[in-house]
Each structure stands twice: as C-alpha cells, then as structure tokens.
Coordinates of C-alpha atoms and ligand atoms in Angstrom, one line a residue:
M7 CA -3.9 -67.0 -51.7
A8 CA -2.9 -69.1 -54.7
E9 CA -4.3 -72.6 -54.9
F10 CA -1.9 -75.4 -55.8
K11 CA -2.7 -79.0 -56.8
Q12 CA -2.3 -81.2 -53.7
A13 CA -0.7 -84.2 -55.4
R14 CA 2.6 -85.8 -56.0
V15 CA 4.1 -84.4 -59.1
E16 CA 5.5 -87.8 -60.0
E17 CA 2.0 -89.1 -60.5
Y18 CA 1.6 -86.8 -63.5
Y19 CA 5.2 -86.3 -64.7
E20 CA 8.3 -88.4 -65.3
I21 CA 11.1 -86.3 -63.6
G22 CA 14.3 -86.1 -65.5
E23 CA 17.7 -84.4 -65.4
E24 CA 18.6 -81.2 -63.6
I25 CA 18.8 -78.2 -65.9
G26 CA 19.3 -75.3 -63.5
S27 CA 19.1 -74.1 -60.0
G28 CA 18.1 -71.0 -58.1
Q29 CA 18.3 -69.7 -54.6
F30 CA 16.0 -72.3 -53.0
A31 CA 15.1 -74.2 -56.1
V32 CA 16.3 -76.9 -58.4
V33 CA 14.9 -77.1 -62.0
R34 CA 14.6 -80.4 -63.7
K35 CA 13.3 -81.5 -67.1
C36 CA 10.1 -83.5 -66.9
Q37 CA 7.7 -85.2 -69.2
E38 CA 3.9 -85.4 -68.8
H39 CA 2.8 -89.1 -68.5
H40 CA -0.3 -88.3 -70.4
G41 CA 0.7 -86.8 -73.8
G42 CA 4.4 -86.9 -73.4
T43 CA 5.0 -83.1 -73.6
E44 CA 8.2 -81.9 -72.0
Y45 CA 8.3 -79.2 -69.3
A46 CA 10.6 -77.7 -66.8
A47 CA 9.8 -78.5 -63.1
K48 CA 11.0 -76.0 -60.6
F49 CA 11.2 -77.7 -57.1
V50 CA 11.0 -74.9 -54.5
R51 CA 11.6 -75.8 -50.9
K52 CA 9.2 -74.4 -48.4
R53 CA 10.5 -72.8 -45.3
R54 CA 10.0 -75.1 -42.3
H55 CA 10.0 -72.7 -39.4
A56 CA 8.9 -69.1 -39.4
G57 CA 12.4 -67.9 -38.3
G58 CA 14.2 -70.3 -40.6
R59 CA 16.7 -69.1 -43.3
R60 CA 16.3 -72.0 -45.7
G61 CA 13.5 -72.2 -48.2
L62 CA 10.8 -69.7 -49.1
T63 CA 7.7 -69.0 -47.2
R64 CA 4.5 -70.2 -48.8
E65 CA 3.5 -66.5 -49.1
D66 CA 6.6 -65.8 -51.2
I67 CA 6.0 -68.8 -53.5
A68 CA 2.3 -67.8 -53.8
R69 CA 3.3 -64.3 -54.8
E70 CA 5.5 -65.6 -57.6
V71 CA 2.8 -68.0 -58.8
D72 CA 0.1 -65.4 -58.7
I73 CA 2.2 -63.1 -60.9
L74 CA 3.1 -65.9 -63.3
R75 CA -0.5 -67.0 -63.5
E76 CA -1.6 -63.4 -64.4
V77 CA 1.0 -62.9 -67.2
Q78 CA 0.7 -64.2 -70.7
H79 CA 3.1 -63.0 -73.3
P80 CA 5.3 -64.6 -76.0
N81 CA 8.5 -63.3 -74.3
I82 CA 7.6 -64.4 -70.8
V83 CA 7.9 -68.0 -69.5
Y84 CA 4.6 -69.7 -69.3
L85 CA 3.6 -71.4 -66.0
H86 CA 1.6 -74.5 -66.8
E87 CA 0.6 -75.8 -63.3
V88 CA 1.7 -76.0 -59.7
F89 CA 1.9 -79.0 -57.2
E90 CA 2.2 -78.8 -53.5
A91 CA 3.5 -81.4 -51.1
K92 CA 4.5 -81.0 -47.4
D93 CA 8.0 -79.6 -47.9
I94 CA 8.0 -78.6 -51.5
V95 CA 6.1 -76.7 -54.2
V96 CA 6.7 -77.7 -57.8
L97 CA 6.1 -75.2 -60.6
I98 CA 5.7 -76.7 -64.0
F99 CA 6.9 -74.3 -66.7
E100 CA 7.1 -74.5 -70.4
L101 CA 10.5 -75.9 -71.3
V102 CA 12.9 -73.1 -72.4
S103 CA 15.6 -75.1 -74.1
G104 CA 17.7 -72.6 -75.9
G105 CA 19.9 -71.6 -72.9
E106 CA 20.8 -68.0 -72.0
L107 CA 20.9 -65.3 -74.6
F108 CA 24.4 -64.3 -73.5
D109 CA 25.8 -67.8 -74.0
F110 CA 24.2 -67.9 -77.4
L111 CA 25.7 -64.6 -78.5
A112 CA 29.2 -65.5 -77.1
Q113 CA 29.3 -68.3 -79.7
K114 CA 28.8 -66.0 -82.6
E115 CA 31.6 -65.0 -85.1
S116 CA 30.2 -61.5 -85.6
L117 CA 27.1 -59.6 -84.5
N118 CA 26.0 -56.2 -85.7
E119 CA 23.7 -53.8 -83.7
Q120 CA 20.8 -54.5 -85.9
E121 CA 20.9 -58.2 -84.9
A122 CA 21.4 -57.2 -81.2
T123 CA 18.5 -54.8 -81.2
G124 CA 16.3 -57.7 -82.5
F125 CA 16.9 -59.4 -79.1
L126 CA 16.5 -56.2 -77.1
K127 CA 13.2 -55.5 -78.8
Q128 CA 11.9 -58.8 -77.6
I129 CA 13.1 -58.1 -74.1
L130 CA 11.5 -54.7 -74.2
E131 CA 8.2 -56.1 -75.5
G132 CA 8.1 -58.5 -72.6
V133 CA 8.9 -55.7 -70.2
V134 CA 6.4 -53.3 -71.7
Y135 CA 3.7 -56.0 -71.2
L136 CA 4.8 -56.6 -67.6
H137 CA 4.8 -52.9 -66.7
S138 CA 1.4 -52.5 -68.4
C139 CA 0.2 -55.1 -65.8
S140 CA 1.9 -53.0 -63.1
I141 CA 4.4 -55.8 -62.5
V142 CA 8.0 -55.1 -61.9
H143 CA 10.5 -57.9 -62.5
L144 CA 13.3 -56.5 -60.2
D145 CA 15.8 -59.2 -61.3
L146 CA 16.5 -58.6 -64.9
K147 CA 20.0 -59.8 -65.6
P148 CA 21.7 -62.1 -68.3
E149 CA 20.8 -65.3 -66.4
N150 CA 17.1 -64.5 -66.5
I151 CA 17.0 -63.8 -70.3
M152 CA 16.7 -67.2 -72.1
L153 CA 15.9 -68.4 -75.6
L154 CA 13.0 -70.8 -76.2
H155 CA 15.0 -72.7 -78.9
R156 CA 18.3 -72.0 -80.6
S157 CA 17.5 -73.4 -84.0
N158 CA 15.2 -70.6 -85.3
P159 CA 17.0 -67.9 -87.3
Q160 CA 15.7 -65.3 -84.8
P161 CA 15.4 -67.2 -81.5
Q162 CA 12.5 -66.2 -79.2
I163 CA 13.4 -64.5 -76.0
K164 CA 11.8 -65.8 -72.7
L165 CA 12.1 -63.8 -69.5
I166 CA 12.3 -66.1 -66.5
D167 CA 12.5 -66.0 -62.7
F168 CA 9.8 -64.0 -61.1
G169 CA 11.0 -64.7 -57.6
L170 CA 11.6 -61.1 -56.9
A171 CA 8.8 -59.7 -59.0
R172 CA 6.2 -57.4 -57.4
R173 CA 2.8 -56.1 -58.3
L174 CA 3.0 -52.4 -57.7
T175 CA -0.7 -51.7 -57.3
D176 CA -0.8 -53.8 -54.1
I177 CA 1.5 -51.5 -52.2
V178 CA 1.6 -47.9 -51.5
E179 CA 5.4 -47.6 -51.3
F180 CA 7.6 -50.6 -52.1
K181 CA 11.2 -50.6 -51.2
S182 CA 13.6 -53.4 -51.6
I183 CA 17.3 -54.1 -51.5
C184 CA 17.0 -57.4 -53.5
G185 CA 18.7 -58.1 -56.8
T186 CA 22.2 -58.6 -58.1
A187 CA 24.5 -55.7 -57.3
E188 CA 25.8 -55.1 -60.8
F189 CA 22.3 -54.7 -62.3
V190 CA 20.3 -52.9 -59.5
A191 CA 19.2 -49.3 -59.9
P192 CA 20.4 -46.5 -57.6
E193 CA 16.9 -46.4 -55.9
V194 CA 17.5 -50.1 -54.9
V195 CA 21.0 -49.3 -53.5
N196 CA 19.7 -46.3 -51.6
Y197 CA 16.6 -48.1 -50.3
E198 CA 14.2 -45.6 -51.9
P199 CA 10.7 -46.3 -53.3
L200 CA 10.7 -48.5 -56.3
S201 CA 8.8 -48.4 -59.6
V202 CA 8.8 -50.1 -62.9
K203 CA 11.8 -47.9 -63.8
A204 CA 14.1 -50.1 -61.7
D205 CA 13.8 -52.7 -64.5
M206 CA 14.7 -50.0 -67.1
W207 CA 18.0 -49.3 -65.3
S208 CA 18.8 -53.1 -65.5
I209 CA 18.1 -53.1 -69.2
G210 CA 20.5 -50.2 -69.6
V211 CA 23.2 -52.2 -67.8
I212 CA 22.4 -55.4 -69.9
T213 CA 22.6 -53.3 -73.1
Y214 CA 25.9 -51.8 -72.1
I215 CA 27.4 -55.2 -71.4
L216 CA 25.9 -56.7 -74.6
L217 CA 27.5 -54.0 -76.8
S218 CA 30.9 -53.8 -75.1
G219 CA 31.7 -56.9 -73.0
A220 CA 32.3 -54.5 -70.0
S221 CA 30.1 -54.1 -67.0
P222 CA 29.4 -50.3 -66.4
F223 CA 29.5 -50.1 -62.6
L224 CA 31.6 -53.1 -61.6
G225 CA 34.1 -52.3 -58.9
D226 CA 36.8 -54.2 -57.2
S227 CA 34.3 -54.9 -54.3
N228 CA 30.5 -55.0 -54.1
Q229 CA 30.6 -51.8 -52.0
E230 CA 32.5 -50.1 -54.8
T231 CA 30.0 -51.4 -57.4
L232 CA 27.1 -50.1 -55.3
A233 CA 28.8 -46.8 -54.8
N234 CA 29.5 -46.5 -58.6
I235 CA 25.8 -47.2 -59.2
S236 CA 24.7 -44.6 -56.7
A237 CA 27.0 -42.0 -58.3
V238 CA 26.1 -43.1 -61.8
N239 CA 29.8 -43.5 -62.4
Y240 CA 30.3 -45.0 -65.9
N241 CA 31.7 -44.0 -69.3
F242 CA 32.0 -45.2 -72.8
D243 CA 35.6 -46.3 -72.9
E244 CA 36.9 -46.2 -76.6
E245 CA 38.6 -49.5 -76.1
Y246 CA 35.2 -51.1 -75.6
F247 CA 32.9 -48.8 -77.5
G248 CA 35.1 -48.0 -80.5
Q249 CA 32.6 -49.8 -82.9
T250 CA 29.4 -48.6 -81.2
S251 CA 26.9 -46.2 -82.9
D252 CA 26.0 -42.9 -81.2
L253 CA 22.3 -44.0 -81.2
A254 CA 23.2 -47.1 -79.1
K255 CA 25.1 -44.9 -76.6
S256 CA 22.2 -42.5 -76.5
F257 CA 19.8 -45.4 -75.8
I258 CA 22.0 -46.4 -72.8
E259 CA 22.3 -42.8 -71.6
R260 CA 18.6 -42.5 -71.5
L261 CA 18.3 -45.6 -69.3
L262 CA 21.2 -45.1 -66.9
V263 CA 19.7 -42.0 -65.3
K264 CA 19.7 -41.6 -61.6
Q265 CA 16.2 -40.1 -61.2
P266 CA 13.7 -42.8 -62.1
K267 CA 11.2 -40.2 -63.4
K268 CA 13.7 -39.0 -66.0
R269 CA 14.6 -42.6 -67.1
M270 CA 13.0 -43.9 -70.3
T271 CA 9.9 -46.1 -69.9
A272 CA 9.8 -49.5 -71.6
Q273 CA 7.4 -48.1 -74.2
E274 CA 9.8 -45.1 -74.9
S275 CA 12.7 -47.5 -75.1
L276 CA 10.9 -49.5 -77.7
S277 CA 10.3 -46.5 -79.9
H278 CA 13.9 -45.1 -79.4
Q279 CA 15.6 -44.5 -82.8
W280 CA 18.1 -47.2 -82.1
I281 CA 15.4 -49.8 -81.7
Q282 CA 13.1 -48.2 -84.3
P283 CA 15.2 -46.4 -86.8
R284 CA 13.4 -43.3 -88.3
D285 CA 15.0 -43.6 -91.8
K286 CA 17.3 -45.6 -94.0
K287 CA 20.4 -43.8 -92.8
E288 CA 19.8 -44.7 -89.2
A289 CA 19.0 -48.3 -90.2
L290 CA 22.2 -48.5 -92.2
K291 CA 24.3 -47.1 -89.4
R292 CA 22.9 -49.7 -87.1
Q293 CA 23.7 -52.4 -89.6
S294 CA 27.3 -51.3 -90.0
S295 CA 28.0 -50.9 -86.2
F296 CA 29.3 -54.0 -84.5
I297 CA 29.2 -55.6 -81.1
N298 CA 32.6 -55.9 -79.5
L299 CA 32.4 -59.7 -79.6
E300 CA 36.1 -60.2 -78.7
K301 CA 35.5 -58.4 -75.4
F302 CA 32.1 -60.0 -74.9
K303 CA 33.7 -63.5 -75.2
V304 CA 36.3 -62.5 -72.6
F305 CA 33.5 -61.3 -70.4
N306 CA 31.8 -64.7 -70.6
A307 CA 35.0 -66.6 -70.0
R308 CA 35.8 -64.4 -67.0
R309 CA 32.4 -65.2 -65.6
R310 CA 33.3 -68.9 -65.6
W311 CA 36.7 -68.2 -64.0
K312 CA 34.9 -66.2 -61.2
L313 CA 32.5 -69.0 -60.8
S314 CA 35.3 -71.4 -60.0
L315 CA 36.9 -68.9 -57.6
R316 CA 33.7 -68.5 -55.8
V317 CA 33.3 -72.2 -55.5
V318 CA 36.7 -72.6 -53.9
R319 CA 36.0 -69.8 -51.5
L320 CA 32.7 -71.4 -50.6
C321 CA 34.3 -74.7 -50.3
N322 CA 36.7 -73.3 -47.7
Q323 CA 33.9 -71.6 -45.9
L324 CA 31.8 -74.8 -45.8
S325 CA 34.7 -77.0 -44.7
R326 CA 35.0 -74.7 -41.6
S327 CA 31.3 -74.6 -40.9
Y328 CA 29.9 -77.8 -42.2
H329 CA 30.4 -80.0 -39.2
T330 CA 29.4 -77.4 -36.7
R331 CA 25.9 -76.7 -38.2
H332 CA 23.2 -79.1 -37.2
D333 CA 20.0 -77.1 -37.3
D334 CA 19.1 -77.7 -41.0
S335 CA 21.9 -79.9 -42.1
T336 CA 19.7 -82.8 -43.1
D337 CA 17.1 -80.5 -44.6
S338 CA 17.5 -81.5 -48.3
L339 CA 16.4 -79.5 -51.3
T340 CA 16.0 -82.6 -53.4
D341 CA 17.1 -86.2 -52.9
G342 CA 20.3 -86.5 -51.1
E343 CA 21.5 -82.9 -51.3
T344 CA 22.9 -81.6 -48.1
A345 CA 24.7 -78.4 -47.4
S346 CA 24.4 -75.6 -49.9
G347 CA 25.7 -72.1 -50.7
V348 CA 22.7 -70.6 -48.8
D349 CA 24.9 -71.2 -45.7
A350 CA 27.3 -68.6 -47.0
K351 CA 27.6 -65.6 -44.7
P352 CA 26.9 -62.1 -46.1
Q353 CA 30.0 -60.0 -46.6
E354 CA 30.5 -57.4 -43.9
S355 CA 30.0 -53.9 -45.1
K356 CA 30.1 -50.4 -43.6
E357 CA 27.5 -49.2 -46.0
P358 CA 24.0 -49.3 -44.7
N359 CA 22.5 -51.5 -47.5
A360 CA 25.5 -53.1 -49.1
G361 CA 25.7 -56.1 -46.8
M362 CA 22.1 -57.2 -47.4
A363 CA 22.2 -56.4 -51.1
M364 CA 25.3 -58.5 -51.4
T365 CA 23.7 -61.4 -49.5
R366 CA 20.9 -61.4 -51.9
E367 CA 23.2 -61.2 -54.9
F368 CA 25.2 -64.0 -53.6
L369 CA 22.2 -66.3 -53.2
Q370 CA 20.5 -65.3 -56.4
D371 CA 23.4 -66.1 -58.5
A372 CA 23.6 -69.7 -57.2
S373 CA 24.6 -72.5 -59.5
V374 CA 25.2 -75.9 -58.1
E375 CA 28.5 -77.7 -58.0
R376 CA 29.1 -81.1 -56.3
L377 CA 32.4 -81.0 -54.4
R378 CA 34.1 -83.0 -51.8
V379 CA 35.2 -81.2 -48.6
N380 CA 37.2 -83.2 -46.1
G381 CA 36.0 -86.3 -47.8
T382 CA 32.3 -85.3 -47.5
E383 CA 30.2 -84.6 -50.5
V384 CA 28.6 -81.2 -50.4
I385 CA 26.5 -79.2 -52.8
V386 CA 28.0 -75.8 -53.3
R387 CA 26.3 -73.0 -55.0
G388 CA 28.7 -70.7 -56.8
D389 CA 28.5 -67.3 -58.3
N390 CA 27.0 -67.3 -61.7
S391 CA 27.5 -63.6 -62.6
R392 CA 28.7 -62.7 -66.0
T393 CA 31.8 -60.6 -65.6
Ligands
AMP426 P1 15.1 -69.7 -61.5 O1 15.2 -69.9 -60.1 O2 13.7 -69.5 -61.9 O3 16.0 -68.5 -62.0 O4 15.6 -71.0 -62.2 C1 17.0 -71.4 -62.1 C2 17.6 -71.8 -63.4 O5 16.8 -72.9 -63.9 C3 17.6 -70.8 -64.4 O6 18.7 -69.9 -64.4 C4 17.6 -71.6 -65.7 O7 18.9 -72.0 -66.0 C5 16.8 -72.8 -65.3 N1 15.4 -72.7 -65.7 C6 14.4 -72.0 -65.0 N2 13.2 -72.0 -65.7 C7 13.4 -72.8 -66.8 C8 12.6 -73.2 -67.8 N3 11.3 -72.9 -67.9 N4 13.1 -73.9 -68.8 C9 14.4 -74.3 -68.8 N5 15.3 -73.9 -67.8 C10 14.8 -73.2 -66.8

C-alpha cells in the first residue's frame, strides 16, 4: 500500500488559486515554502464510510499514486509527493501551465496535418511508454491532454489524470465501464475484458475530432452514442474531411477497429506513415493537408454552450434535492464548498451498461461553477465535454 507523508500540506506549501477540478478533487496552484518552486496540488477527498458515494477510497487513491510513482516520461505529468490528512489526500504534481491542447489549437489561425501530428506523436510516445509498463490510462480525452507551457514553438504534451488507470499485470481479466461515453472503446461499452488497446480507440476518436471538429460516435443521447460505438458507426463526411489526407483517414481507420486484437498498437501507430512519412511525397502531402479549424472552433464553442446547459439542468436538479439531502451535505471538498454535481443522478437507461457508463462520464467531466439556487450558494459541477 502506498505510503503518504502524514503532515499538513500547508506546512510545506503556500496554497494558491484553484486551477481545475475533477470528480472528487480540486486542483490548486501551490508554492513550496522552501525554494519557491510552483506545483499543482490536487486535493482528493477520502470516502468517509465504506458505503458512501462521496470521495474516493484510500485504495483507489493509492492505486493512482502507485501508478504515478512508477511512471517517468516527458509526456506524462510528474508526481512530486503526497500528503495525507484525516479526510484528504493531497497529490503534489509538476505544474502544467499551458492549458489543454484543444484550447490551444482552437486559437490558431491555421494548422496543417504536419503540425497536428507533432502533437499526436508526443501523445503516442507517452502512451507507448505507459503500455510498455503494462499500464492502461482508460481516460484519454481532450481534457486530459495538456501542455506544459504555451510559449515554446512546439509545446510539450503532458498526459494527466490517472484516476482510472490500471496496471494490467495485476489482474487476470479486467473489465470496466468507466470513462467518458464519446471516447470509450466498444469493449468498454460491452463490458468485455480490457487491454491497452482501449486507449488506442480513444486516440482514434481524439484524432478524428482534431482533424475535423466532429465527434465520430456522438448521438442525440448517450445510449445512441454507446450504440454507435458498439456498431463502429462512423464515416468521413466530406463536409468535415474535405481537406484531410488519405493517410490521416487510414490512421483513424486502423484505430477505430472493433476487435482490440486488430487495432493498431501504440508502437504501430507511432510508425504509421502519417506520423512517420516514408518519403518526401508523403511528407509534402501532410504539409499541404489542413485541419478543419473552422469546424474545430465551432466544436469548442459548442462545448461551452453544452457546459452552461448542463449547469442549468444540474441547478434545477439541485434546487429540488438540495434541502432534502442531509447525509453528506456538510461534507465539504475544500473550505466552504457544499453540494456538488456528484449528487447528480445517473440517467435511466434500458441498455445494460449505459446507465453506469453515463454516470461515470457525468462525474468525470465535472467542472466547478458557483451558483445560487433559491438564494443558497451551491457548487455545481457541469459537463466539460468537447462537443
Ligand atoms: P484531474 O482530476 O487530475 O483530471 O484534474 C482536474 C483538472 O485539474 C484537470 O482537468 C486540469 O485542468 C487541472 N490539473 C490537473 N493536474 C494539473 C497539473 N499538474 N497542472 C495544472 N493543472 C492541472
């Protein structure tokens, strides 16, 4: 079991502004008292009772920490140290200050496939490394692909959030329905045994979105999205892929393959001709093929619109349930925070796994909004997905 420093984090760090949030965590900037180096402190709430719904079990936190302590790669966020107090564990990470890759790209005026593959190559290098350690991330999506700094001409990718990551050698047959609906592989939807190939599917989805500004399996409901994934129901619509090279499409086609065994590995993806052109002609083709930035920007803007919709929906839900819930209502994540989106109920579903997968998605995509409901301030976590 992972060992954590039994001390108050404030003794060692000055805690600063909030810079992000996760399912049961708030991430704040912090600065070491001794030396002044800046880091990111992730405050994870421990589950209080065995049957509770709020917070993570110490076992879950220890699993994430164990994996993070094992990995060391330029494209994976570095865990510096861990503190433990009665109700909270604080993970001190290197500060990744460049924001999300997708936000960075959405601000560009133009972007060709050569530039895009520069970022994909880094993502793949991180994933090749992870898979070589028999670790599967299981939550690869735009929110978890960040940039160390924005100022460099070629910013450095950092993969973050190992909350769902698993070491595959520890288990004989691992199944899970965790993840965010749009990005999960068919074997996740169908509750079949998982392997490192589940990450490769997610990279296929991310690449599809990056090139076109469209989400390949997104349906009108989550059930529809999951059904589309299971049926591998996608196409390269000319409206979105008019400027895309054939090699880029072939790269995606080799990843969005239902049978995990037939899907490219991370290493094979890295040596695919689109990432590693064989000759000048292929390299030139990549340079003269462009990302559909117009659609990509719309995609990003729609994400924000969906976020506000989700917040309103949550707000209504909370206003109905806020005063009737007492069990954990004073159980705060950090100072003064009260109710949160983790109260949100899973959507009902007739599909065997859809309801649970949805719940997970809903929670994973949390971002915090402070709102007033019936005159009471509540913290609402809204959807953060990028469509
Ligand atoms: P996580 O629960 O690990 O996904 O973290 C929640 C959010 O906090 C992320 O989506 C990021 O916006 C932010 N975040 C997490 N880790 C870092 C880090 N090392 N540096 C900067 N921001 C971070």
